[in-house]
Coordinates of C-alpha atoms in Angstrom, one line a residue:
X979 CA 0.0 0.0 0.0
X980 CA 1.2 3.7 -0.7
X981 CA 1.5 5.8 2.3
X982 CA -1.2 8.1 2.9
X983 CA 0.9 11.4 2.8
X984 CA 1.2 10.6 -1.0
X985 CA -2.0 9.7 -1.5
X986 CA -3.1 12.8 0.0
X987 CA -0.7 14.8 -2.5
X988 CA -2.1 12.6 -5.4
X989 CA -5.3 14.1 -4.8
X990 CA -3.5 17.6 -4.7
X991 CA -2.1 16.9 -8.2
X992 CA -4.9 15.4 -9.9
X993 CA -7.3 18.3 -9.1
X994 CA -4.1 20.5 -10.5
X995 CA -4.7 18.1 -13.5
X996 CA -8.6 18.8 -13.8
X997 CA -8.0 22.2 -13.4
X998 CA -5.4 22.8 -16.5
X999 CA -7.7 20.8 -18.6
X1000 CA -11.0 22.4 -18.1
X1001 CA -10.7 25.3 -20.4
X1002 CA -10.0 22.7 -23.4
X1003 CA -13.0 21.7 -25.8
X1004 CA -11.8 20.3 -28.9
X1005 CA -14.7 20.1 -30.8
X1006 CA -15.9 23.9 -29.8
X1007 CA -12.7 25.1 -31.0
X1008 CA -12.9 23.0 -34.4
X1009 CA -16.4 22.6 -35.2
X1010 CA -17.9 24.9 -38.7
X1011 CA -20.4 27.6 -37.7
X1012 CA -23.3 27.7 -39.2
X1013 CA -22.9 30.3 -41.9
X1014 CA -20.6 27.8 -43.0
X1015 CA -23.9 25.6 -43.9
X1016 CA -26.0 27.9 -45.5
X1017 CA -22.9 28.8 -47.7
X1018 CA -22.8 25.7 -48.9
X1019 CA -26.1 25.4 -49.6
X1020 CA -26.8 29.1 -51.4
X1021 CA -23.8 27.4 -53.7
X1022 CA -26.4 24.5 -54.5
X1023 CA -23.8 22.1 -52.8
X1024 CA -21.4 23.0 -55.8
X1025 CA -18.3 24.3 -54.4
X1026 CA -16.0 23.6 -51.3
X1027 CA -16.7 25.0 -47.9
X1028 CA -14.2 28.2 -47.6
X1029 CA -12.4 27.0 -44.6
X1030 CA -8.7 28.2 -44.0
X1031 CA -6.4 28.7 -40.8
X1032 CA -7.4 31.9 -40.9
X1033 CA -10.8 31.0 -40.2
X1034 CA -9.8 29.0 -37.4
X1035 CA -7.8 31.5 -35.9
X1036 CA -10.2 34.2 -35.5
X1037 CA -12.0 31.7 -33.1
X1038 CA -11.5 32.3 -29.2
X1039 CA -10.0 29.3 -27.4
X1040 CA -10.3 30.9 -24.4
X1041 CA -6.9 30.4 -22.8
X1042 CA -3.5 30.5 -25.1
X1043 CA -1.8 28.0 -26.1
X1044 CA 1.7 28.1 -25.7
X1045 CA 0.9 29.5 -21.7
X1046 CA -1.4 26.4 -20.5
X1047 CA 1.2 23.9 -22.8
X1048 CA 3.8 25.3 -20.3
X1049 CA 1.1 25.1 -17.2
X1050 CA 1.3 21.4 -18.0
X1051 CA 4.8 21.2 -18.5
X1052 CA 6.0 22.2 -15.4
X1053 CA 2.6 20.5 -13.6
X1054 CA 4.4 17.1 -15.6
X1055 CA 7.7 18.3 -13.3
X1056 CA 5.9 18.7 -10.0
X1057 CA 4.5 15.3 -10.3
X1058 CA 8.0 13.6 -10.7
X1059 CA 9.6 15.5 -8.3
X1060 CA 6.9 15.2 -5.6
X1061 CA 5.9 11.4 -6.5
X1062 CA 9.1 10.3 -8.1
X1063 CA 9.9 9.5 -12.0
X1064 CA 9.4 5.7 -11.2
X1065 CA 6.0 6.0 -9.3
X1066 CA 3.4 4.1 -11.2
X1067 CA 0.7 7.6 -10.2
X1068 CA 3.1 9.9 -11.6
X1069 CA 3.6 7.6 -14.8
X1070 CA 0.0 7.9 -15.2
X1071 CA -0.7 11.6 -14.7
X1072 CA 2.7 12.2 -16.6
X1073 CA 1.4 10.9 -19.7
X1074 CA -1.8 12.8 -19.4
X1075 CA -0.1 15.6 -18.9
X1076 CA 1.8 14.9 -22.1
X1077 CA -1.2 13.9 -24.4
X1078 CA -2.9 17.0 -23.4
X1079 CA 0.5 18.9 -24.9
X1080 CA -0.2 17.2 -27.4
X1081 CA -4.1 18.2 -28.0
X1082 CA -2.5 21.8 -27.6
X1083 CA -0.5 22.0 -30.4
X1084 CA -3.1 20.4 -32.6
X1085 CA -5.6 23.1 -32.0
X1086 CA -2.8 25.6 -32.9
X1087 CA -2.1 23.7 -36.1
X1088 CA -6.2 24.1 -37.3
X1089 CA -6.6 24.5 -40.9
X1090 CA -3.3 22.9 -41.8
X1091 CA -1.8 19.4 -42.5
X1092 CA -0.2 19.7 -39.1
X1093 CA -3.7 19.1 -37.6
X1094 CA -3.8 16.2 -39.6
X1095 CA -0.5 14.7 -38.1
X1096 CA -1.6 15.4 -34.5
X1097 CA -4.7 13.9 -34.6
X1098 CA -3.3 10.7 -36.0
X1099 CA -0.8 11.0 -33.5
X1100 CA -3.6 11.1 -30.7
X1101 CA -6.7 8.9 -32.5
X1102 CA -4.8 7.1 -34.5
X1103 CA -5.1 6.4 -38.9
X1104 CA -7.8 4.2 -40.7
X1105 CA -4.6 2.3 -42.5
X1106 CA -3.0 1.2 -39.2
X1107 CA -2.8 -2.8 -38.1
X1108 CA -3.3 -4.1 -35.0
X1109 CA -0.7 -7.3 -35.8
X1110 CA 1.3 -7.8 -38.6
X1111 CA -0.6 -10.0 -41.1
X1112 CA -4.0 -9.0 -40.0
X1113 CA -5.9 -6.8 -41.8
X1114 CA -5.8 -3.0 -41.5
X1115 CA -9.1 -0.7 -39.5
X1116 CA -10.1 0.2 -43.3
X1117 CA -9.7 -3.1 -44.4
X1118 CA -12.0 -4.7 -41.7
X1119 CA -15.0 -1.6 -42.5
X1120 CA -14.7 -3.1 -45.9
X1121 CA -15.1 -6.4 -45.2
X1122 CA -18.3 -4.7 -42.9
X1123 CA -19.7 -3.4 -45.9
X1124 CA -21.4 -5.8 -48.1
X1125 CA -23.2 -7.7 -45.4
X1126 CA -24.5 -4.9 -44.0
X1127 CA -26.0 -4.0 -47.0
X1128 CA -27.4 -7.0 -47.4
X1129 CA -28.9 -6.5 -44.1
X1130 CA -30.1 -2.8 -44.8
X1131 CA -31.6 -4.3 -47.8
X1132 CA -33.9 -7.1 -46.6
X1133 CA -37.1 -5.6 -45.8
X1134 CA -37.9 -8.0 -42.7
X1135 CA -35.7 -4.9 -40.7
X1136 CA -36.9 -2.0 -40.9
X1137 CA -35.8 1.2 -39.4
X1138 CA -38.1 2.2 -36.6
X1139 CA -39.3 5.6 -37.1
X1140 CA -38.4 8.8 -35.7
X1141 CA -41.6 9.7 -34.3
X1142 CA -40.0 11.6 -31.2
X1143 CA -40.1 15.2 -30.7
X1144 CA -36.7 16.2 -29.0
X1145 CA -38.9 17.6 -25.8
X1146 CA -40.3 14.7 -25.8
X1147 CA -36.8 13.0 -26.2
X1148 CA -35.5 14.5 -23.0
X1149 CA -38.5 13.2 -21.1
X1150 CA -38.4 9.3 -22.1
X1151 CA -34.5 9.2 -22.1
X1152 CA -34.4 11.3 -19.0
X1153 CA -36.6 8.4 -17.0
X1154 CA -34.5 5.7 -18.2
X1155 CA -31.6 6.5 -17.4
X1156 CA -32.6 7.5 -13.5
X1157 CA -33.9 3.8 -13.5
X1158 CA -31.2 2.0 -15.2
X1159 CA -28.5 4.4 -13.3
X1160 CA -29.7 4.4 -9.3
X1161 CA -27.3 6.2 -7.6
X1162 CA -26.4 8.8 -10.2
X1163 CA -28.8 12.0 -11.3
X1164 CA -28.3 12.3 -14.8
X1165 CA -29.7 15.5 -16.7
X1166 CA -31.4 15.0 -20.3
X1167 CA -31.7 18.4 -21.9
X1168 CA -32.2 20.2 -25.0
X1169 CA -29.0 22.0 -27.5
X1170 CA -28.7 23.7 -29.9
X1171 CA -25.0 23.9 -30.1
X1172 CA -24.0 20.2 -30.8
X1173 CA -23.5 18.7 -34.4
X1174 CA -24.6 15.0 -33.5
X1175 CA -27.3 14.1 -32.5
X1176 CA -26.4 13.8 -28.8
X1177 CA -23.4 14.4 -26.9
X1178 CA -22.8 13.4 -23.3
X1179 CA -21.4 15.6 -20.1
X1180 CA -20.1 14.9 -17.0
X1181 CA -23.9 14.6 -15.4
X1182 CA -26.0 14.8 -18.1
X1183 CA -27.3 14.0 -21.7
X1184 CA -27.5 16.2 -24.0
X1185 CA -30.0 15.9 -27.4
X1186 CA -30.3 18.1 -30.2
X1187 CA -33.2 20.2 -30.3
X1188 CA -33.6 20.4 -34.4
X1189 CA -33.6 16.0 -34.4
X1190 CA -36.7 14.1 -33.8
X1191 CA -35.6 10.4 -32.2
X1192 CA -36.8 6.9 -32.6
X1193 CA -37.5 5.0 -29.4
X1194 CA -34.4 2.5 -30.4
X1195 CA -32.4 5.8 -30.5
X1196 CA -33.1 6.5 -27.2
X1197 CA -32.3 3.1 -26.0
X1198 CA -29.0 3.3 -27.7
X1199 CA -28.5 7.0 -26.2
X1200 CA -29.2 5.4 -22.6
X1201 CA -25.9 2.4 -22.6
X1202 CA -24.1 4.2 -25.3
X1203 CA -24.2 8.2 -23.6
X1204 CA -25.6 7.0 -20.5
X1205 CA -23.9 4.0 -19.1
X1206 CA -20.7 4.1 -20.8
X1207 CA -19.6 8.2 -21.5
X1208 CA -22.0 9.4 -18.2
X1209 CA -21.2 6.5 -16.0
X1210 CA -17.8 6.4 -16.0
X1211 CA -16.8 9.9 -15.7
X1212 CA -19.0 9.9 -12.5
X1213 CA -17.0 6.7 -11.7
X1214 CA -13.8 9.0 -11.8
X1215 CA -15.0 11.9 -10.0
X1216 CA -16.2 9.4 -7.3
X1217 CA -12.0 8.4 -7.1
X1218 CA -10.5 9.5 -3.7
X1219 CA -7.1 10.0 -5.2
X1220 CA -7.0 10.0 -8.6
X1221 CA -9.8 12.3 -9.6
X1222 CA -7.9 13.0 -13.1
X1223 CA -10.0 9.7 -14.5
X1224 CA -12.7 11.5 -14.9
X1225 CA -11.6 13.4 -17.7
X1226 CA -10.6 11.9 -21.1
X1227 CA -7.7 12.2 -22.9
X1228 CA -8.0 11.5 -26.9
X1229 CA -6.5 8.3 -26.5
X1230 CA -9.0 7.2 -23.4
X1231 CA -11.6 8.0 -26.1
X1232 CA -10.9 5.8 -27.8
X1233 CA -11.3 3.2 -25.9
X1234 CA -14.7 5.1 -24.2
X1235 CA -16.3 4.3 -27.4
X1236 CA -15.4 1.1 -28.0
X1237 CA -17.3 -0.1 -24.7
X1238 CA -20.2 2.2 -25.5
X1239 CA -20.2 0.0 -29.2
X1240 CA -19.7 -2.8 -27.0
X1241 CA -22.8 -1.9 -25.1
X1242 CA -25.0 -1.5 -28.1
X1243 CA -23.9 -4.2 -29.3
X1244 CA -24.0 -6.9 -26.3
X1245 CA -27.3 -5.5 -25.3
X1246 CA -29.0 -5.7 -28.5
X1247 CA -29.6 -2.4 -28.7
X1248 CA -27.7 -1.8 -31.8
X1249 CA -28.8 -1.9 -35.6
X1250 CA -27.1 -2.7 -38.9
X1251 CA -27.7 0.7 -39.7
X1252 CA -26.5 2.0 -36.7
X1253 CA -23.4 -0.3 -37.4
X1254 CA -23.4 0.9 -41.3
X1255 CA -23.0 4.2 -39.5
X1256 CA -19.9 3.7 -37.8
X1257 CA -18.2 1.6 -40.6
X1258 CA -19.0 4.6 -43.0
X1259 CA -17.0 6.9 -41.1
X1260 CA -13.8 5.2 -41.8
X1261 CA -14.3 5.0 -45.0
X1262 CA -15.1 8.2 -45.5
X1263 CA -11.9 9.2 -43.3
X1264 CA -10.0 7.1 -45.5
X1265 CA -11.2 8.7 -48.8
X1266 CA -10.3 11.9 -47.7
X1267 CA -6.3 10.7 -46.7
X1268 CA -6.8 9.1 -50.0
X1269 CA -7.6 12.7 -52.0
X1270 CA -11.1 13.3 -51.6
X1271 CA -12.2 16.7 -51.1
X1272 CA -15.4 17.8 -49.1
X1273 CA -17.9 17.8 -52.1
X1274 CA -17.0 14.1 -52.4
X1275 CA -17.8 12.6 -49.1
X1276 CA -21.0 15.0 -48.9
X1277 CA -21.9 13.5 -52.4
X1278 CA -21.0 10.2 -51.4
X1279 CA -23.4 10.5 -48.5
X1280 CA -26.2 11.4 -50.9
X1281 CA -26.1 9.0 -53.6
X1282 CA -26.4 6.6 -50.3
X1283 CA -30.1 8.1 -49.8
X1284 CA -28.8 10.2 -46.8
X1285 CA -30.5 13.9 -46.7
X1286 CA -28.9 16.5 -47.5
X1287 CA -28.5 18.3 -43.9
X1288 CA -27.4 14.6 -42.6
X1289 CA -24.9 14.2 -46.0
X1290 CA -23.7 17.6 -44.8
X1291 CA -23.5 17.2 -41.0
X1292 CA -21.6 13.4 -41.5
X1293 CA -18.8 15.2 -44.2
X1294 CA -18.1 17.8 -41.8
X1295 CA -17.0 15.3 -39.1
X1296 CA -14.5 14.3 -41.5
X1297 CA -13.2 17.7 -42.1
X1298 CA -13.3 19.7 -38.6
X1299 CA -10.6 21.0 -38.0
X1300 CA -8.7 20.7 -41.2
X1301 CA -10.0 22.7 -44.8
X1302 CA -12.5 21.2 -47.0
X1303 CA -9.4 20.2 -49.6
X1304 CA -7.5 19.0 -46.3
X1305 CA -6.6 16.0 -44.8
X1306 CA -9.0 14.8 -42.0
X1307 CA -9.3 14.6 -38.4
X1308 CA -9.1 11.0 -37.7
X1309 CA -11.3 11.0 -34.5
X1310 CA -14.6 8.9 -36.0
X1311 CA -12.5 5.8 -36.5
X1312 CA -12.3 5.6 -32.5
X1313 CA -15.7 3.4 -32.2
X1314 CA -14.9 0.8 -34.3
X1315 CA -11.1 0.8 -33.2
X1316 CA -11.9 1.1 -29.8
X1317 CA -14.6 -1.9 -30.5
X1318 CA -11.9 -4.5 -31.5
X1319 CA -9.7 -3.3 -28.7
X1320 CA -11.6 -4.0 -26.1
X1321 CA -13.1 -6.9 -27.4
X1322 CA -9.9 -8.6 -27.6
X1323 CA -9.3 -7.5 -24.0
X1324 CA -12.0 -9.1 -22.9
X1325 CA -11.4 -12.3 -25.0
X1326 CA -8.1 -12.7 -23.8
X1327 CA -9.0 -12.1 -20.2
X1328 CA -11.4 -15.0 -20.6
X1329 CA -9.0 -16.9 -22.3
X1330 CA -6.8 -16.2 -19.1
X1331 CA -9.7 -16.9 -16.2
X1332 CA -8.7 -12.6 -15.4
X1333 CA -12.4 -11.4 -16.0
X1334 CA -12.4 -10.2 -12.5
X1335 CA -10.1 -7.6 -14.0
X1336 CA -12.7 -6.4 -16.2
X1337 CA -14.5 -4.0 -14.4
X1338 CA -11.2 -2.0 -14.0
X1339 CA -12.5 -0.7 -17.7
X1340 CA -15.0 1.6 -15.7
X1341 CA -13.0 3.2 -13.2
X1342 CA -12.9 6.4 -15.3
X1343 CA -12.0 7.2 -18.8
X1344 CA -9.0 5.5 -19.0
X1345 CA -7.2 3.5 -22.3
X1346 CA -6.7 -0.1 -22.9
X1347 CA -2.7 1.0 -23.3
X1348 CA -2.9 1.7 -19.6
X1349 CA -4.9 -1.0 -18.2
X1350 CA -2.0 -2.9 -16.6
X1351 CA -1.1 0.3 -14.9
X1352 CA -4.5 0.8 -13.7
X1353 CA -4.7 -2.4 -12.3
X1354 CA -1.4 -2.1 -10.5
X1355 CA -2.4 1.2 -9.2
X1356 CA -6.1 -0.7 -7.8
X1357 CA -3.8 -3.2 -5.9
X1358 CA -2.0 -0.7 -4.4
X1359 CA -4.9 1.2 -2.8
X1360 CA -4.8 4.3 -5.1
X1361 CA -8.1 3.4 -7.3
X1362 CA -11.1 1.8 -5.8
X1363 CA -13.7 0.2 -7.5
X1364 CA -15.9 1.6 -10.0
X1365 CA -19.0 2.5 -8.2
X1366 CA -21.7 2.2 -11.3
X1367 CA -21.6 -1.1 -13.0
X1368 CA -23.9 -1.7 -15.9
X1369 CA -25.4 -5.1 -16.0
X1370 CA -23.5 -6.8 -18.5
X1371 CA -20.4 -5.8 -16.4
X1372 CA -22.1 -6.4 -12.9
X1373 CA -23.1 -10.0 -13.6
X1374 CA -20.3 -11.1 -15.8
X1375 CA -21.6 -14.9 -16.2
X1376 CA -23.3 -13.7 -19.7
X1377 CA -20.7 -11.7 -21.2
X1378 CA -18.1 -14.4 -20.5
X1379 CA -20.4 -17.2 -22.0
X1380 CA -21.3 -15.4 -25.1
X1381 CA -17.4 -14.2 -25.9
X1382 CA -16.4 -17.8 -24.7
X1383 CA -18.9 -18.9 -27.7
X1384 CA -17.9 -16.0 -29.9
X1385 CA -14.6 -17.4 -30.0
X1386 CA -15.5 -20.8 -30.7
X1387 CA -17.4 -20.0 -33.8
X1388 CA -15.1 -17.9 -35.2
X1389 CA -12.6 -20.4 -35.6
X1390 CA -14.8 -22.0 -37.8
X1391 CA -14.2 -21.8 -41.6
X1392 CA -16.7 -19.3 -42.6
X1393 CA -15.7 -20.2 -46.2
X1394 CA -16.9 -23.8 -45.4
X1395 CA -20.0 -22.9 -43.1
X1396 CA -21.1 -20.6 -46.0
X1397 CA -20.7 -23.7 -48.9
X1398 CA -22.2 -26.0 -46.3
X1399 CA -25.6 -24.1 -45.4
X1400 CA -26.3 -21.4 -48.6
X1401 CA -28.1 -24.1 -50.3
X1402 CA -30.3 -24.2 -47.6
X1403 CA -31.1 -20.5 -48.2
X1404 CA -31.9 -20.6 -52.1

């Protein structure tokens, strides 16, 4: 165990930490106003967005730069010398304090390749391969693709409709969450000042108020925003010591999202076009890196019977950030990278009889890169146990059995499954 003293000054630090990083919103400072939209639209969806650095520059961060990338600097130097270089705590923080640096000099960079670099540096890039041999993140969407479509195709699933007023929205989601999430008041409201659909704070849910909502939208909101994004920053908050996991760093996202796709996934809540969704992203991602320009991912998104606000909307994820002839910001390949991640995590803890491990995932907004480290700093005393558990986490019997099955199957020859039954099928 660590001796309380430096426990104590590990709380000190951490709120230090909190406090640096508050001031930072990455997508405030490179999401398109507005204007931006209905300039694209008065030019009938003909010409690129005019988006330069210059653009991005006149925006306010709110703090400067090159003072809050010193602030963490010589925070990174207080944390050594008070905890010492080798101290698994100060390893932790250190790096955050490093990868927030990091985040600093790519909102500087806005509106050049730089920004580009940086975010590949911190999401990571569609062409990159988890092992040697395997495929790459944009080979896998493809291999997504075609079954999917075969799925959005058959008429036996149909999309449930969006028959939900936002206000309505708040009210629905707003009581299932409170009963799915005793313990922890989380606030649905109304925005107008988000892109997606929804976007999740610290406490509370937030929905756009221009978006009407189907009730399997809801559901997904409530284990995707809910238990996942809502749940385990209150989980960090709720840390004695080591209050810094309650904020994300780019590469935590990462792995955020792949347990909220998890979630959706594991408790059915998911749909092959929500799926579609997700794999469509890197694609698009990948176009871009590959030359496309904005006008081609928005007119990609069209010809796939998207509308035109939502064609507009999904190409602009692509190219926050950067210009609309730019290379992208690599962020939306994060749920299905963060998906396989954690998925092998889990498979291997199985595979290891470690899935009491697991729940470590839920401490706070932490990355799979660090999850030995997190461990070793629960064993010392410094990180307690996550204090909301969703149910598939809680009771892990089920989610054991069906990744226990899941790996069973899929050493099967699909090749010789698919020769074997598809006469059945014709």
């Amino acid at each position: 165990m660590i001796d309380k003293a430096l426990l104590l000054k590990t709380r000190e630090l951490s709120d230090q930490l909190i406090a640096l990083q508050t001031p930072i919103r990455i997508l405030d400072a490179i999401n398109w106003d507005k204007q931006i939209k209905e300039e694209f639209f008065r030019q009938k969806c003909q010409k690129n967005p005019l988006i330069d650095r210059a653009y991005y520059q006149q925006r306010d961060l709110g703090f400067v730069p090159s003072e809050l990338r010193q602030a963490f600097s010589t925070l990174h130097r207080n944390i050594i010398n008070q905890l010492g270089q080798l101290n698994p705590i100060a390893q932790y923080m250190g790096k955050m304090c490093t990868e927030y640096k990091t985040v600093l000099s790519m909102l500087e960079y806005r509106g050049t390749p730089e920004f580009h670099d940086l975010s590949v540096e911190l999401f990571g890039h569609p062409k990159d391969l988890f092992h040697a041999g395997e495929p790459s993140l944009s080979e896998l969407a493809n291999m997504l693709e075609q079954p999917l479509k075969n799925l959005l195709a058959a008429d036996i699933l149909p999309e449930d409709p969006k028959n939900i007023d936002a206000s309505d929205a708040v009210r629905i989601l707003s009581e299932q969450v409170n009963a799915s999430m005793p313990g922890i008041n989380v606030e649905v409201m109304l925005s107008d000042g988000i892109v997606s659909d929804a976007a999740a704070g610290a406490n509370n849910i937030k929905l756009n108020q221009d978006v009407k909502f189907s009730q399997r939208e809801l559901d997904i909101l409530e284990v995707h925003e809910g238990w996942i994004h809502v749940g385990t920053t209150q989980n960090g908050l709720a840390q004695p010591y080591l209050t810094c996991l309650s904020k994300g760093t780019p590469s935590s996202t990462v792995t955020q999202e792949g347990l909220a796709v998890l979630t959706e996934i594991i408790t059915l809540k998911s749909t092959p076009r929500r799926l579609s969704k997700l794999v469509n992203r890197i694609q698009a991602v990948t176009k871009v890196i590959d030359g496309a320009e904005f006008v081609d991912i928005y007119r990609d998104y069209v010809a796939q019977g998207l509308s035109k606000d939502d064609s507009y909307t999904l190409a602009q994820r692509v190219f926050r950030g950067s210009t609309a002839t730019g290379l992208p910001f690599t962020k939306d390949i994060a749920y299905i990278k963060g998906f396989v991640l954690v998925y092998n995590l889990i498979r291997v803890a199985i595979q290891l009889g470690r899935i009491d491990q697991l729940p470590l995932l839920l401490v706070g907004k932490i990355s799979i890169d660090d999850f030995r480290l997190i461990s070793q700093l629960h064993d010392l005393g410094v990180i307690e146990n996550p204090q909301f558990v969703p149910p598939h986490f809680k009771d892990l019997r089920g989610l054991a059995t069906w990744l226990s099955f899941g790996r069973f199957i899929g050493d099967l020859s699909f090749e010789q499954l698919e020769n074997d039954y598809k006469p059945l099928f014709l």
